[in-house]
Amino acid sequence: VPVLTGIRTLYRCLPDGGQGDVHPVPAAALAWREGRVAWVGPEADLPPGWRDEPREDAGGAIVVPGLVDCHTHLAFGGWRADEFERRILGATYLDIARAGGGIRATVARTRAASTEALVARCERHLREMVALGVTAVEAKSGYGLSVEHELRLLEVYDRLRARTPLRLVATLLGAHAVPPEFDGRSDAYADLVAEAMVPAAAARGLAAFCDVFVEEGAFTVAQARRVLRAGLAHGLRPRLHADQLSAGGGAELAAEVGAASADHLEHVGPRGIAALAAAGVVAVSLPLASLYLGQPPLPARRLIEAGVPVAVATDFNPGSAPSCHLPLALTLACTLQRMTPAEALKGATVFAARAAGLEAEAGSLAPGRPADFAVLEAESVEQWLYHFRANACLRTVVAGREAWRRPVSV
Ligand code: NIG
Ligand code: FE
């Protein structure tokens, strides 16, 4: 159906304006052709040429640009429910990691999993995501931690492209943790990432971004700088896991290397915020991870006041964020980070697209842009994120093609 009418409000989420400017069109219609938006505006103004086209009535639902989950660790083996319980009983994320659990536990399970099994698992999660209105996903490697295994995870993402309607962006996160083979030799491992992994991933066109986990127990700012500069030299744009468990200069480094985004940032300070603002880096908030690890919420209000665009993503992974429910992350961005529902929506559409390098392909609804959108059963974006439900999505469309529709209940 190339024309959708009866839309209570369509949120265009254009790049201009502030965090809360989502460009709503009340009583809207949307038309598309060959995968791209042909017309969007008030239904009363629908050009005569479009009136005779086959149309579907949205029945008063709202329409938003396809949601963009701009930070996930999609491919991993096993789960870590045991650690979930240990943290509840008082152990910290770092205690568990130091005892050989955490990321290393998942690395062992991921290396042991067959490529076919990893692809099948990812495909299942992507299906859950598309049913929630998500149309684009950034997926990081980071549970292989050797040249061979990191490339294998990136290949999993490459193979998924033929098996999902979603737009998929891959990120090399070889510097996620120091693998057991390099115990006590983190510099040598960072060099391996910079000198072997980055060139190999880039040469084979398997990644768009290079990411590093800057944290006590993971990588230092100096090591991250080496890895990210190597990425830049090979055409991989930098992103960073920064200031998640402590303030460690990650935000400042993101600004220095011109990163597309700095992610987590629960502990970012005034200097980090100023640096992000000056460099135009997107702050990616991950409220599920803050919640699961009991971190203070990201200071969204201070970032927004400083002029930093704030995106919202799931961080889907088996440790700090074992859920790929982006609308849940948005509701948490409202309650924990004090973002308004409109601000959260902008953070999961146009600003998320920017963090994932998809600004030309996703995040906004305007003529000429890809027809990626979600039809949501809610009377407004405020109602959607306030009345949290398992799934409010009625229909997901990617490049003009239906990727999911809620089954008709009897
Ligand atoms: O983004 N902080 C580092 N990496 C992940 C957690 C990975 C894991 O615990 O397996 C994160 O929170
Ligand atoms: Fe992460």
XYZ file of C-alpha atoms and ligand atoms in Angstrom:
423
model
C 0.000 0.000 0.000
C 1.716 3.187 -1.026
C -0.545 5.548 0.999
C -1.226 5.453 4.718
C -4.025 7.712 5.981
C -5.822 8.084 9.306
C -2.592 8.757 11.237
C -3.401 10.592 14.468
C 0.061 12.166 14.573
C 3.120 11.487 12.436
C 6.450 12.467 14.026
C 8.953 13.381 11.309
C 12.005 13.745 13.629
C 14.038 15.954 11.297
C 17.704 16.707 12.038
C 17.066 20.378 12.793
C 15.875 21.774 16.106
C 16.666 20.724 19.637
C 16.370 17.434 21.456
C 12.606 17.790 21.943
C 11.749 18.932 18.390
C 10.135 15.906 16.750
C 8.189 17.780 14.061
C 4.698 16.333 14.614
C 2.081 16.442 11.877
C -1.445 15.945 13.273
C -4.063 14.089 11.185
C -1.362 13.021 8.744
C -0.931 10.905 5.641
C 2.220 9.262 4.304
C 2.869 8.097 0.743
C 5.875 6.189 -0.565
C 7.180 4.840 -3.818
C 10.108 2.577 -4.638
C 11.141 2.380 -1.042
C 11.247 6.121 -0.427
C 8.893 8.652 1.102
C 7.055 10.433 -1.714
C 4.828 12.689 0.347
C 4.158 13.436 3.999
C 1.820 16.036 5.486
C -1.687 16.748 6.776
C -4.127 14.298 5.212
C -6.350 17.183 4.134
C -3.520 18.356 1.848
C -2.855 14.983 0.197
C -2.314 15.800 -3.500
C -5.120 14.572 -5.813
C -2.711 12.229 -7.607
C -2.295 10.214 -4.419
C -6.002 10.041 -3.559
C -6.707 7.265 -6.053
C -3.791 5.078 -5.002
C -4.449 2.017 -2.899
C -4.490 3.154 0.668
C -4.635 1.799 4.151
C -6.143 3.522 7.155
C -3.967 3.623 10.266
C -7.083 3.854 12.428
C -5.782 6.730 14.533
C -2.427 5.141 15.376
C 0.740 7.230 15.463
C 3.664 6.880 13.060
C 7.328 7.380 13.937
C 10.499 6.907 11.870
C 11.784 3.339 12.177
C 13.573 3.127 15.507
C 17.370 2.870 15.390
C 19.104 0.789 18.054
C 22.528 2.400 17.697
C 24.430 0.336 20.309
C 24.147 -3.447 20.689
C 26.492 -6.357 21.320
C 24.252 -8.635 19.285
C 26.390 -11.739 18.696
C 27.296 -13.744 21.782
C 27.128 -17.290 23.081
C 25.267 -18.254 26.267
C 23.807 -15.999 28.958
C 24.961 -14.911 32.451
C 21.944 -15.241 34.723
C 24.310 -16.516 37.442
C 26.050 -13.114 37.498
C 22.730 -11.305 37.575
C 22.038 -13.092 40.835
C 25.554 -12.523 42.210
C 25.213 -8.798 41.610
C 21.856 -8.797 43.382
C 23.606 -10.432 46.337
C 26.258 -7.707 46.418
C 29.089 -8.502 43.978
C 30.018 -5.668 41.612
C 30.479 -5.883 37.836
C 34.239 -5.395 38.311
C 34.488 -8.020 41.108
C 32.894 -10.567 38.778
C 35.104 -9.580 35.846
C 38.258 -9.852 37.999
C 37.227 -13.366 39.035
C 37.155 -14.433 35.374
C 33.429 -13.905 34.844
C 31.844 -11.056 32.938
C 32.961 -10.450 29.368
C 35.544 -13.285 29.552
C 32.851 -15.819 30.444
C 30.899 -14.814 27.352
C 34.062 -14.889 25.224
C 34.578 -18.563 26.103
C 30.952 -19.395 25.217
C 31.064 -17.349 22.032
C 34.279 -18.960 20.789
C 32.715 -22.372 21.455
C 29.554 -21.601 19.473
C 29.332 -22.500 15.790
C 28.982 -19.683 13.296
C 25.637 -21.129 12.198
C 24.353 -21.117 15.783
C 25.440 -17.504 16.267
C 23.726 -16.418 13.057
C 20.519 -18.206 14.072
C 20.523 -16.607 17.517
C 21.119 -13.121 16.152
C 18.375 -13.638 13.631
C 15.966 -14.483 16.427
C 16.863 -11.331 18.353
C 16.560 -9.193 15.244
C 13.065 -10.572 14.717
C 12.140 -9.504 18.258
C 13.516 -6.060 17.525
C 11.744 -5.540 14.213
C 8.453 -6.464 15.907
C 9.036 -3.550 18.309
C 9.366 -1.014 15.494
C 13.158 -1.116 15.084
C 14.394 -0.809 11.486
C 18.155 -0.325 11.924
C 20.655 -1.839 14.351
C 24.318 -1.243 15.106
C 26.024 -4.473 16.181
C 29.456 -4.759 17.780
C 31.901 -7.629 17.835
C 33.832 -7.961 21.088
C 33.302 -11.502 22.353
C 35.937 -13.067 20.108
C 39.069 -11.170 21.211
C 41.427 -12.743 18.696
C 41.902 -11.770 15.061
C 40.182 -14.940 13.916
C 37.257 -14.780 16.316
C 36.597 -11.047 16.005
C 36.481 -11.364 12.213
C 34.158 -14.324 12.565
C 31.673 -12.212 14.555
C 31.810 -9.477 11.938
C 31.150 -12.145 9.308
C 28.103 -13.239 11.287
C 26.750 -9.697 10.905
C 27.583 -9.715 7.213
C 25.713 -12.980 6.713
C 22.717 -11.652 8.631
C 22.185 -8.938 6.021
C 20.714 -11.557 3.692
C 18.484 -12.870 6.479
C 16.925 -9.759 7.981
C 15.009 -6.820 6.540
C 16.772 -4.537 9.056
C 19.604 -2.186 8.188
C 22.682 -3.470 9.989
C 25.859 -1.519 10.812
C 28.866 -3.430 12.143
C 31.445 -2.157 14.630
C 34.788 -3.750 15.489
C 35.091 -3.850 19.295
C 38.258 -5.911 19.458
C 39.289 -3.791 22.454
C 36.363 -4.863 24.634
C 38.407 -6.745 27.239
C 41.886 -8.222 27.528
C 41.577 -11.922 26.612
C 43.047 -14.597 28.909
C 45.890 -15.243 26.416
C 47.115 -11.679 27.090
C 46.687 -11.624 30.877
C 48.785 -8.799 32.299
C 49.816 -7.698 28.796
C 47.088 -5.275 27.858
C 49.493 -3.087 25.857
C 50.471 -6.037 23.682
C 46.807 -6.885 23.127
C 45.926 -3.258 22.248
C 48.764 -3.374 19.717
C 47.333 -6.558 18.201
C 43.959 -4.849 17.817
C 45.528 -1.758 16.248
C 48.021 -3.540 14.012
C 46.232 -6.740 12.987
C 42.503 -6.686 13.726
C 41.744 -3.193 12.477
C 43.548 -3.613 9.123
C 41.999 -7.057 8.554
C 38.440 -5.924 9.347
C 38.858 -2.820 7.186
C 40.441 -4.662 4.248
C 37.505 -7.027 4.103
C 34.944 -4.241 4.463
C 33.418 -5.892 7.512
C 33.097 -2.873 9.828
C 32.162 0.792 9.604
C 33.230 1.721 13.142
C 35.946 0.958 15.658
C 34.995 1.010 19.354
C 37.001 0.675 22.586
C 35.910 0.055 26.193
C 37.800 2.667 28.197
C 37.619 1.662 31.844
C 39.639 0.504 34.793
C 40.187 -3.207 34.142
C 39.648 -2.743 30.395
C 41.675 -0.213 28.351
C 43.393 3.068 29.185
C 42.900 6.311 27.296
C 46.380 5.892 25.768
C 45.622 2.370 24.526
C 42.234 3.471 23.185
C 43.855 6.386 21.373
C 46.229 3.982 19.598
C 43.416 1.666 18.557
C 41.075 4.440 17.418
C 43.820 6.212 15.468
C 44.610 2.940 13.695
C 40.891 2.651 12.918
C 40.826 6.177 11.488
C 43.848 5.397 9.330
C 41.915 2.456 7.871
C 38.639 4.300 7.397
C 36.858 3.065 10.524
C 35.097 5.871 12.414
C 35.697 5.950 16.167
C 33.099 5.326 18.871
C 33.761 4.772 22.574
C 32.475 3.075 25.702
C 33.254 5.998 27.986
C 32.829 6.915 31.662
C 30.503 3.981 32.388
C 31.721 2.818 35.814
C 34.072 5.709 36.570
C 35.140 9.024 35.008
C 38.227 8.116 33.035
C 38.706 10.726 30.311
C 36.747 8.738 27.713
C 34.492 11.626 26.729
C 37.497 13.897 26.239
C 39.149 11.258 24.044
C 35.949 10.882 21.990
C 36.074 14.617 21.315
C 39.801 14.532 20.526
C 39.486 11.810 17.865
C 36.228 13.188 16.432
C 34.186 10.122 17.427
C 30.700 9.667 16.041
C 29.532 8.962 19.566
C 30.549 8.501 23.175
C 28.416 5.868 24.864
C 27.335 5.151 28.477
C 28.691 8.343 30.142
C 27.029 7.745 33.499
C 30.057 9.362 35.176
C 30.843 12.080 32.619
C 31.913 15.353 34.243
C 31.647 19.012 33.210
C 34.902 18.891 31.215
C 33.777 15.818 29.303
C 30.404 17.400 28.555
C 32.024 20.596 27.289
C 34.392 18.582 25.088
C 31.540 16.549 23.558
C 29.554 19.717 22.875
C 32.497 21.486 21.216
C 33.292 18.473 19.007
C 29.688 17.671 18.053
C 29.859 14.115 19.408
C 26.545 12.329 20.038
C 26.128 11.024 23.599
C 24.552 7.568 23.521
C 22.660 6.820 26.713
C 22.086 3.187 27.701
C 19.582 3.305 30.556
C 19.110 -0.484 30.673
C 22.832 -0.877 31.495
C 22.666 1.906 34.108
C 19.681 0.176 35.686
C 21.071 -3.379 35.643
C 24.466 -2.319 37.037
C 23.030 0.166 39.530
C 24.947 3.070 38.048
C 23.747 6.646 38.463
C 21.681 7.682 35.435
C 23.403 9.568 32.650
C 23.102 13.339 33.297
C 20.877 13.887 30.282
C 19.653 17.317 31.320
C 23.184 18.671 31.646
C 24.181 17.199 28.271
C 21.098 18.593 26.539
C 21.590 22.022 28.134
C 25.170 21.996 26.853
C 23.909 21.276 23.341
C 25.000 17.629 23.113
C 22.538 15.444 21.149
C 21.533 12.493 23.348
C 20.695 9.181 21.675
C 19.098 6.245 23.495
C 19.910 2.585 22.766
C 19.616 -0.823 24.459
C 23.298 -1.908 24.784
C 21.839 -5.419 24.331
C 24.439 -7.877 25.752
C 24.456 -10.833 28.165
C 25.970 -8.894 31.086
C 24.947 -5.300 31.670
C 21.826 -5.156 29.476
C 20.214 -8.533 28.741
C 17.249 -7.079 26.860
C 16.824 -5.862 23.302
C 13.616 -3.935 24.101
C 14.313 -0.420 22.799
C 10.912 1.026 23.821
C 11.669 -0.128 27.398
C 14.998 1.722 27.203
C 13.078 4.815 26.047
C 10.645 4.676 28.961
C 13.666 4.338 31.286
C 15.333 7.317 29.581
C 12.236 9.286 30.602
C 11.998 8.082 34.185
C 15.704 7.714 35.083
C 17.321 10.354 32.890
C 14.449 12.858 32.998
C 14.134 13.088 29.239
C 10.670 13.925 27.914
C 9.047 11.315 25.663
C 9.654 13.560 22.635
C 13.331 13.931 23.607
C 13.644 10.157 23.975
C 12.006 9.621 20.568
C 14.464 11.989 18.924
C 17.211 10.011 20.699
C 16.093 6.716 19.148
C 15.577 8.080 15.657
C 17.500 10.930 14.085
C 20.218 11.228 16.771
C 20.664 7.449 16.944
C 21.003 7.356 13.156
C 23.760 9.949 13.463
C 25.620 7.897 16.079
C 25.434 4.855 13.783
C 26.461 6.720 10.631
C 23.018 6.199 9.113
C 22.022 9.838 8.842
C 21.297 9.479 5.125
C 19.268 6.279 5.507
C 17.359 6.348 8.754
C 15.888 8.381 11.564
C 13.651 10.934 9.791
C 10.540 10.902 7.621
C 10.725 13.393 4.761
C 10.283 13.216 0.980
C 13.163 11.371 -0.683
C 14.256 9.587 2.473
C 13.832 5.821 2.861
C 10.313 4.761 3.855
C 11.347 3.207 7.191
C 8.646 3.658 9.817
C 6.680 2.094 12.652
C 2.943 2.339 13.273
C 2.300 2.434 17.018
C -0.926 1.832 18.898
C -0.902 5.004 21.026
C -2.505 8.405 20.849
C 0.761 10.311 21.246
C 4.456 9.703 21.887
C 3.792 10.705 25.512
C 1.077 8.063 25.868
C 3.304 5.464 24.142
C 6.232 5.790 26.557
C 4.076 6.415 29.639
C 1.796 3.395 29.240
C 4.569 0.829 28.793
C 3.380 -2.377 27.161
C 5.011 -5.575 25.935
C 4.558 -4.282 22.424
C 2.601 -1.307 21.106
C 3.848 -1.742 17.550
C 1.231 -2.575 14.915
C 3.425 -2.563 11.882
C 7.064 -2.059 10.865
C 8.029 -0.992 7.340
C 11.597 -0.921 5.972
C 12.300 0.675 2.579
C 8.577 0.633 1.824
C 8.250 -3.093 2.507
C 6.365 -4.543 5.399
C 8.852 -6.189 7.766
C 6.377 -7.006 10.522
C 2.682 -6.702 11.283
C 0.870 -7.550 14.514
C -1.074 -10.772 13.972
C -4.831 -10.268 13.949
C -6.214 -11.540 17.247
C -9.402 -13.561 17.320
O 28.420 -1.963 27.106
N 30.911 -2.015 29.106
C 31.320 -2.880 28.381
N 30.636 -3.693 27.599
C 29.248 -4.001 27.750
C 28.997 -5.091 28.713
C 29.465 -6.364 28.144
C 29.234 -7.535 29.027
O 29.064 -7.394 30.255
O 29.246 -8.620 28.446
C 28.440 -2.752 28.007
O 27.847 -2.553 29.071
Fe 28.071 -1.539 25.180
